[in-house]
C-alpha cells in the first residue's frame, strides 16, 4: 500500500488545514450556538476549489482525487464537524451524477456544483425507510417525457439549501431492489417543497431537511442510469461516501485529542498538571492509537478507490464504523479529562461529543455497517 501523497494531495491538505485553523475554527462555536448555516464558509471552501476535488478539470473540478478530498474533510472536521458535513455532503450529492450520469448530465449539472456555486444533496432516506432501502415509498410514474414523483424524504443533509438533489424512488414496486431508480430534481421544480428543517443534537450548522414531492414533474432527461438501477447506484455512492464520514470522525477525534492535550498540560490538581497522572496519560495514549488506526482505515479505502478497484464495500464500511466509534470514545474521554468544565458549554469538548454521535448514525448506522461487513465476509468478498 502506497501512502506517499502526491504534491497536489499534500497541497490540498495544507490548504484545508490553514483555512480550518484560521477561518473555520473561530466560527465553529457560534455556528453551533446559533444553529446557523455558514454561507460564508461555503463561499470560502468554494473560492479555494475544495468542492471540486474529485471532479475532473473538464467538468469544473481540479481532479486532485479522492485522497486529497478525504484529507481536506479531516482538516475541516477538526475545526468544525458541521462545516465538514456540508462539505462532504456536496460530494455525496454529486457522486450519483459522477458515477451514473450520462456525459450530457455531467456537463449540464456538475460544473456549478464542483465550483461550489450550487449545493447538492442526496435524498434516499424516508420517514419509514432509512436502513431498509428497499422499503422506499416515494414513487415515480412515467408520463411521456416526464416522471411524476410523489412522496416524502427525511433527514436530508443540505436538503433545503441544495440547488440539485439526487432522489431515489420506486419505479416498479414488484421488483424489490431492482425496482428503484435515481433522478435529479432541481430546486424550484413545481411540486417539490421543503417541509421542515430538523432541530438537532449536534452538527447544528449543517441543515437537515424533510422534503415533499407532490406530483412533481421531472424530465426523463434527469433520470440517472436506467430504470431499476437506483439501488445499485445508491450502494455504490455509499461505498464512495462512507470513507468521508470516517474522515469527519477522525477530524472530531483529533480535535478531542488536541483539546485534551492542551488542557491536561495546563490544568493543575494536587499541585501538578493532570498530564502527570497515568490515568490521564492512558486516555491520551488510547485516543492517539485509535485515531492513528482510524486514519489508516479511511486512507486504505481511499487508496483502493484511487487505484481503480471496482469494489471496496468492506474497507469503506470498516473505516466508517471504526472511525465513528473512535470519535465517540475520544470525545467522551475528552469531556472526562475536562471534568466539570467539559460539561460546560464554555469549552469546546461538549460540542465534539454531540457532533461525534451523528457519525455513528448517518450514511448507515454502526449496526448497518456490521451487516454490510458480515455480508461481504459471508459472500467471500474479503
Ligand atoms: N455495490 C454494488 N452493488 C451492490 C452493493 C454495492 N455496495 N451492495 C449491494 N449491491 C447489489 C448486490 O450485488 C445485489 O445485486 P443482485 O440482485 O444482482 O445480486 C443487490 O445490490 C442487492 O444486494 P443485497 O442482497 O446485498 O442487498 P440487501 O437488500 O441485502 O442490502 C443493506 C441490505 C443493509 C446492505 C442495504 O440496504 C444498505 O446498505 N442499507 C443501508 C443504507 C444506508 O446506509 N442508509 C442510511 C441513509 S443513506 S445517507
Coordinates of C-alpha atoms and ligand atoms in Angstrom, one line a residue:
X1 CA 0.0 0.0 0.0
X2 CA 1.4 3.4 -1.1
X3 CA 0.7 6.2 1.4
X4 CA 3.0 8.6 -0.3
X5 CA 1.0 11.7 -1.0
X6 CA 1.4 13.5 -4.3
X7 CA 2.4 17.1 -4.2
X8 CA -1.2 18.1 -5.1
X9 CA -2.6 15.9 -2.2
X10 CA -0.2 17.5 0.2
X11 CA -1.0 21.0 -1.0
X12 CA -4.8 20.4 -0.6
X13 CA -4.2 19.1 2.9
X14 CA -2.1 22.1 3.9
X15 CA -4.6 24.5 2.3
X16 CA -7.5 22.9 4.2
X17 CA -5.5 22.9 7.4
X18 CA -4.7 26.6 7.1
X19 CA -8.3 27.5 6.2
X20 CA -9.7 25.3 9.0
X21 CA -7.3 26.8 11.6
X22 CA -7.6 30.5 10.6
X23 CA -11.2 30.8 9.3
X24 CA -13.3 27.9 10.2
X25 CA -12.3 27.1 13.8
X26 CA -13.0 30.7 15.0
X27 CA -16.6 30.3 13.7
X28 CA -17.4 26.8 15.0
X29 CA -18.8 27.6 18.4
X30 CA -21.1 30.4 17.2
X31 CA -22.4 28.4 14.2
X32 CA -23.3 25.7 16.8
X33 CA -24.8 28.0 19.3
X34 CA -26.9 29.9 16.7
X35 CA -27.8 26.8 14.6
X36 CA -26.6 29.0 11.7
X37 CA -25.9 27.6 8.2
X38 CA -22.4 29.1 7.4
X39 CA -22.9 30.6 4.0
X40 CA -19.6 32.4 4.4
X41 CA -17.7 29.2 5.0
X42 CA -19.3 27.6 1.9
X43 CA -18.1 30.5 -0.1
X44 CA -14.6 30.2 1.4
X45 CA -14.4 26.5 0.5
X46 CA -15.8 27.2 -3.0
X47 CA -13.2 30.1 -3.5
X48 CA -10.4 27.6 -2.8
X49 CA -11.7 24.9 -5.0
X50 CA -12.5 22.5 -2.2
X51 CA -15.8 21.4 -3.7
X52 CA -14.3 20.0 -6.9
X53 CA -11.6 17.7 -5.7
X54 CA -12.9 14.5 -7.2
X55 CA -14.4 16.2 -10.3
X56 CA -12.3 16.2 -13.5
X57 CA -11.0 19.6 -14.7
X58 CA -13.1 19.4 -17.8
X59 CA -16.2 19.4 -15.6
X60 CA -15.2 22.3 -13.4
X61 CA -13.2 20.5 -10.7
X62 CA -9.5 20.1 -10.1
X63 CA -9.2 16.3 -10.4
X64 CA -7.0 16.3 -7.2
X65 CA -8.6 13.0 -6.3
X66 CA -10.2 11.1 -3.5
X67 CA -7.2 11.1 -1.1
X68 CA -7.0 14.9 -1.4
X69 CA -10.7 15.1 -0.7
X70 CA -10.5 12.8 2.4
X71 CA -7.6 14.7 3.8
X72 CA -9.4 18.0 3.3
X73 CA -12.5 16.6 5.1
X74 CA -10.5 15.6 8.1
X75 CA -8.9 19.0 8.4
X76 CA -12.2 20.8 8.1
X77 CA -13.9 18.4 10.7
X78 CA -11.0 19.0 13.1
X79 CA -12.2 22.7 13.2
X80 CA -16.0 22.2 12.7
X81 CA -17.9 19.0 12.0
X82 CA -20.9 20.9 10.8
X83 CA -18.9 22.6 8.0
X84 CA -17.3 19.2 7.2
X85 CA -20.7 17.7 6.9
X86 CA -21.8 20.4 4.4
X87 CA -18.6 19.9 2.5
X88 CA -18.7 16.1 2.4
X89 CA -22.5 16.3 1.7
X90 CA -21.7 18.1 -1.5
X91 CA -19.8 15.1 -2.7
X92 CA -22.5 12.7 -1.5
X93 CA -24.9 14.7 -3.7
X94 CA -22.5 14.8 -6.7
X95 CA -21.4 11.1 -6.6
X96 CA -24.6 9.7 -8.2
X97 CA -24.1 12.1 -11.2
X98 CA -20.4 11.3 -11.3
X99 CA -20.9 7.5 -11.1
X100 CA -24.1 7.1 -13.1
X101 CA -24.8 10.3 -15.0
X102 CA -24.5 10.5 -18.8
X103 CA -22.0 12.8 -20.4
X104 CA -24.8 15.3 -21.1
X105 CA -26.0 15.2 -17.5
X106 CA -22.4 15.6 -16.1
X107 CA -21.7 18.6 -18.4
X108 CA -25.0 20.2 -17.5
X109 CA -25.0 19.6 -13.8
X110 CA -21.5 19.2 -12.4
X111 CA -19.6 22.4 -13.2
X112 CA -21.6 24.7 -10.8
X113 CA -21.5 22.0 -8.1
X114 CA -17.8 21.5 -8.4
X115 CA -17.2 25.2 -8.2
X116 CA -19.5 25.4 -5.1
X117 CA -21.9 27.8 -6.8
X118 CA -24.7 25.5 -6.1
X119 CA -25.1 22.9 -3.4
X120 CA -26.0 19.2 -3.9
X121 CA -28.0 16.8 -1.7
X122 CA -28.5 13.0 -1.6
X123 CA -32.2 12.2 -0.9
X124 CA -32.5 8.5 -0.1
X125 CA -33.9 8.2 3.5
X126 CA -37.6 8.5 4.1
X127 CA -39.8 8.6 7.2
X128 CA -40.3 4.8 7.0
X129 CA -37.1 3.8 5.3
X130 CA -33.5 4.6 6.4
X131 CA -31.5 1.4 6.8
X132 CA -34.0 -0.6 4.8
X133 CA -33.6 1.0 1.4
X134 CA -35.9 -1.4 -0.4
X135 CA -38.8 -0.1 1.8
X136 CA -38.8 3.3 0.0
X137 CA -42.3 4.6 -0.7
X138 CA -41.7 7.7 -2.9
X139 CA -42.8 6.7 -6.4
X140 CA -42.1 7.9 -9.9
X141 CA -44.7 7.2 -12.6
X142 CA -43.7 7.8 -16.2
X143 CA -45.9 10.1 -18.3
X144 CA -44.4 10.7 -21.8
X145 CA -41.2 12.6 -21.4
X146 CA -41.6 13.3 -17.7
X147 CA -41.8 11.2 -14.5
X148 CA -44.2 12.3 -11.8
X149 CA -42.7 11.9 -8.3
X150 CA -44.9 11.6 -5.2
X151 CA -43.7 11.0 -1.6
X152 CA -41.5 12.3 1.2
X153 CA -37.8 12.3 2.2
X154 CA -36.4 12.7 5.6
X155 CA -33.1 13.7 7.2
X156 CA -31.6 15.1 4.0
X157 CA -28.3 16.9 4.6
X158 CA -28.5 20.4 2.9
X159 CA -31.9 19.4 1.5
X160 CA -33.3 23.0 2.0
X161 CA -30.2 24.8 0.6
X162 CA -29.3 22.5 -2.3
X163 CA -29.9 23.5 -5.9
X164 CA -29.6 20.0 -7.1
X165 CA -30.9 16.9 -5.4
X166 CA -30.4 13.2 -6.3
X167 CA -33.6 11.5 -5.3
X168 CA -34.1 7.7 -5.1
X169 CA -37.6 6.5 -5.8
X170 CA -39.7 3.4 -6.6
X171 CA -40.5 2.9 -10.3
X172 CA -41.6 -0.7 -10.1
X173 CA -42.8 -1.9 -6.7
X174 CA -42.9 -5.6 -7.8
X175 CA -39.1 -5.7 -8.5
X176 CA -37.8 -5.1 -4.9
X177 CA -34.2 -3.7 -5.1
X178 CA -34.4 -3.8 -8.9
X179 CA -37.4 -1.5 -8.8
X180 CA -35.7 1.6 -7.6
X181 CA -34.5 4.5 -9.8
X182 CA -32.5 7.7 -9.3
X183 CA -33.4 11.2 -10.5
X184 CA -32.0 14.6 -10.4
X185 CA -34.5 17.2 -9.1
X186 CA -33.6 20.8 -9.3
X187 CA -34.7 23.3 -6.6
X188 CA -37.8 25.3 -7.8
X189 CA -39.3 22.3 -9.7
X190 CA -43.1 22.6 -9.1
X191 CA -44.4 20.0 -6.7
X192 CA -41.1 19.9 -4.7
X193 CA -41.0 21.6 -1.4
X194 CA -39.1 21.7 1.9
X195 CA -41.5 20.6 4.6
X196 CA -39.3 21.1 7.7
X197 CA -35.8 21.7 9.0
X198 CA -34.8 19.5 11.9
X199 CA -33.6 20.7 15.3
X200 CA -30.6 18.5 16.1
X201 CA -28.3 17.5 18.9
X202 CA -25.1 18.3 17.0
X203 CA -23.7 19.4 13.7
X204 CA -26.1 22.3 14.1
X205 CA -24.7 24.5 11.4
X206 CA -25.5 21.8 8.8
X207 CA -29.1 21.8 7.8
X208 CA -31.1 18.6 7.7
X209 CA -34.5 18.8 5.9
X210 CA -37.7 16.9 5.4
X211 CA -38.8 17.1 1.7
X212 CA -42.1 16.6 0.0
X213 CA -42.8 15.7 -3.6
X214 CA -46.4 16.2 -4.8
X215 CA -47.0 15.3 -8.4
X216 CA -43.5 16.7 -9.1
X217 CA -42.8 16.5 -12.8
X218 CA -39.1 15.6 -13.6
X219 CA -37.9 15.3 -17.1
X220 CA -36.8 11.8 -18.3
X221 CA -33.5 13.6 -19.2
X222 CA -32.9 13.8 -15.4
X223 CA -33.1 10.0 -14.8
X224 CA -29.6 8.7 -13.7
X225 CA -28.9 5.4 -15.4
X226 CA -31.7 3.1 -16.4
X227 CA -34.9 2.4 -14.6
X228 CA -34.2 -0.2 -11.9
X229 CA -30.6 0.8 -11.3
X230 CA -31.3 3.1 -8.3
X231 CA -30.4 0.6 -5.5
X232 CA -27.1 -0.3 -7.1
X233 CA -26.3 3.4 -7.7
X234 CA -27.2 4.2 -4.0
X235 CA -25.0 1.4 -2.7
X236 CA -22.0 2.4 -4.9
X237 CA -22.4 6.0 -3.8
X238 CA -22.4 5.0 -0.1
X239 CA -19.3 2.9 -0.7
X240 CA -17.6 6.1 -2.0
X241 CA -19.0 8.3 0.7
X242 CA -18.5 6.3 3.8
X243 CA -14.7 6.9 3.9
X244 CA -15.5 10.6 4.1
X245 CA -17.7 10.1 7.1
X246 CA -14.7 8.2 8.6
X247 CA -12.6 11.3 7.8
X248 CA -15.1 13.5 9.6
X249 CA -15.0 11.2 12.6
X250 CA -11.2 11.2 12.6
X251 CA -11.2 15.1 12.5
X252 CA -13.5 15.2 15.5
X253 CA -11.4 12.6 17.4
X254 CA -8.2 14.6 16.6
X255 CA -9.8 17.8 17.9
X256 CA -10.8 15.9 21.1
X257 CA -7.1 14.9 21.5
X258 CA -5.8 18.4 20.7
X259 CA -8.0 20.0 23.3
X260 CA -7.3 17.2 25.9
X261 CA -3.5 17.6 25.5
X262 CA -3.6 21.3 25.9
X263 CA -5.9 21.1 28.9
X264 CA -4.0 18.3 30.6
X265 CA -0.8 20.2 30.4
X266 CA -2.2 23.4 32.0
X267 CA -4.9 22.1 34.4
X268 CA -3.4 21.6 37.9
X269 CA -4.7 19.4 40.6
X270 CA -2.8 18.0 43.7
X271 CA -0.1 20.6 42.9
X272 CA 0.8 19.4 39.4
X273 CA -0.6 19.3 35.8
X274 CA -3.1 16.5 35.5
X275 CA -1.0 15.3 32.5
X276 CA 1.4 13.9 35.1
X277 CA -1.2 11.3 36.1
X278 CA -1.2 8.0 34.4
X279 CA -5.0 7.8 34.4
X280 CA -4.9 10.8 32.1
X281 CA -1.9 9.6 30.1
X282 CA -3.6 6.3 29.3
X283 CA -6.7 8.1 28.0
X284 CA -4.5 10.3 25.8
X285 CA -2.5 7.3 24.5
X286 CA -5.6 5.3 23.7
X287 CA -7.1 8.3 21.8
X288 CA -3.8 8.6 19.8
X289 CA -3.7 4.9 19.0
X290 CA -7.2 4.7 17.8
X291 CA -7.0 7.9 15.8
X292 CA -3.9 6.5 14.1
X293 CA -5.7 3.3 13.1
X294 CA -8.9 5.1 12.1
X295 CA -7.0 7.4 9.8
X296 CA -5.2 4.5 8.2
X297 CA -8.5 2.8 7.6
X298 CA -10.1 5.6 5.7
X299 CA -6.8 6.2 3.8
X300 CA -6.8 2.5 2.9
X301 CA -10.3 2.7 1.4
X302 CA -9.3 5.9 -0.4
X303 CA -6.2 4.2 -1.7
X304 CA -8.4 1.4 -3.2
X305 CA -10.7 3.9 -4.8
X306 CA -7.7 5.9 -6.2
X307 CA -6.1 2.8 -7.6
X308 CA -9.3 1.9 -9.6
X309 CA -10.6 -1.1 -7.5
X310 CA -14.1 -2.0 -8.6
X311 CA -15.4 -3.0 -5.1
X312 CA -14.3 -1.5 -1.7
X313 CA -17.6 -2.1 0.2
X314 CA -15.9 -3.9 3.1
X315 CA -13.0 -1.5 3.7
X316 CA -15.4 1.5 3.3
X317 CA -17.8 0.1 5.9
X318 CA -14.9 -0.9 8.3
X319 CA -13.5 2.7 8.1
X320 CA -16.8 4.3 8.7
X321 CA -17.8 2.0 11.6
X322 CA -14.5 2.0 13.3
X323 CA -13.7 5.7 13.0
X324 CA -17.2 6.8 14.2
X325 CA -16.8 4.7 17.3
X326 CA -13.3 6.1 17.8
X327 CA -14.7 9.6 17.6
X328 CA -17.4 8.9 20.1
X329 CA -14.9 7.4 22.6
X330 CA -12.4 10.2 22.1
X331 CA -15.0 12.9 22.6
X332 CA -16.4 11.2 25.7
X333 CA -13.0 10.9 27.2
X334 CA -12.1 14.5 26.4
X335 CA -15.2 15.6 28.4
X336 CA -14.0 13.3 31.2
X337 CA -10.5 14.8 31.1
X338 CA -12.0 18.3 31.3
X339 CA -14.2 17.2 34.2
X340 CA -16.9 19.8 35.2
X341 CA -15.5 22.2 32.6
X342 CA -16.0 19.6 29.9
X343 CA -19.7 19.5 30.7
X344 CA -19.9 23.3 30.3
X345 CA -20.8 24.9 27.0
X346 CA -17.9 27.3 27.6
X347 CA -15.4 24.7 26.4
X348 CA -15.5 23.0 23.0
X349 CA -15.4 19.4 24.0
X350 CA -19.2 19.1 24.8
X351 CA -19.8 20.2 21.2
X352 CA -17.4 17.5 20.0
X353 CA -19.3 14.8 21.9
X354 CA -22.7 16.0 20.4
X355 CA -21.1 16.1 16.9
X356 CA -19.4 12.7 17.2
X357 CA -22.7 11.0 17.8
X358 CA -24.0 11.6 14.3
X359 CA -21.0 9.8 12.7
X360 CA -22.4 6.5 14.2
X361 CA -25.8 7.2 12.6
X362 CA -25.7 9.0 9.2
X363 CA -24.8 7.2 5.9
X364 CA -25.6 3.9 7.6
X365 CA -25.6 3.2 11.3
X366 CA -22.8 1.2 13.0
X367 CA -25.2 -1.7 13.0
X368 CA -25.8 -1.4 9.3
X369 CA -22.0 -1.2 8.7
X370 CA -21.6 -4.5 10.6
X371 CA -24.3 -6.1 8.4
X372 CA -22.6 -4.9 5.3
X373 CA -19.2 -6.2 6.6
X374 CA -20.7 -9.6 7.6
X375 CA -22.5 -9.9 4.2
X376 CA -19.2 -9.3 2.4
X377 CA -17.4 -11.9 4.6
X378 CA -20.1 -14.5 4.0
X379 CA -20.0 -13.8 0.3
X380 CA -16.3 -14.5 0.4
X381 CA -15.5 -11.0 -0.7
X382 CA -13.0 -10.1 2.0
Ligands
LIG1 N1 -22.1 -2.1 -4.8 C1 -22.7 -2.6 -5.9 N2 -23.8 -3.4 -5.9 C2 -24.3 -3.7 -4.7 C3 -23.7 -3.2 -3.5 C4 -22.6 -2.4 -3.6 N3 -22.0 -1.9 -2.5 N4 -24.4 -3.7 -2.4 C5 -25.4 -4.5 -2.9 N5 -25.3 -4.5 -4.3 C6 -26.1 -5.2 -5.2 C7 -25.9 -6.7 -5.0 O1 -24.9 -7.2 -5.8 C8 -27.3 -7.3 -5.3 O2 -27.3 -7.4 -6.8 P1 -28.1 -8.7 -7.4 O3 -29.6 -8.5 -7.0 O4 -27.9 -8.5 -8.9 O5 -27.5 -9.9 -6.8 C9 -28.3 -6.2 -5.0 O6 -27.5 -5.0 -4.9 C10 -28.9 -6.5 -3.6 O7 -27.8 -6.6 -2.7 P2 -28.1 -7.3 -1.3 O8 -28.9 -8.5 -1.4 O9 -26.8 -7.4 -0.6 O10 -29.0 -6.2 -0.6 P3 -29.7 -6.1 0.7 O11 -31.1 -5.8 0.4 O12 -29.3 -7.4 1.5 O13 -28.9 -4.9 1.3 C11 -28.2 -3.5 3.1 C12 -29.1 -4.6 2.6 C13 -28.5 -3.4 4.6 C14 -26.8 -3.8 2.9 C15 -28.5 -2.2 2.3 O14 -29.9 -1.9 2.3 C16 -27.9 -1.0 3.0 O15 -26.6 -0.8 2.8 N6 -28.7 -0.2 3.7 C17 -28.1 1.0 4.4 C18 -28.5 2.2 3.7 C19 -27.9 3.3 4.4 O16 -26.8 3.5 4.6 N7 -28.9 4.2 4.8 C20 -28.5 5.4 5.5 C21 -29.1 6.6 4.9 S1 -28.3 7.0 3.4 S2 -27.5 8.7 3.8

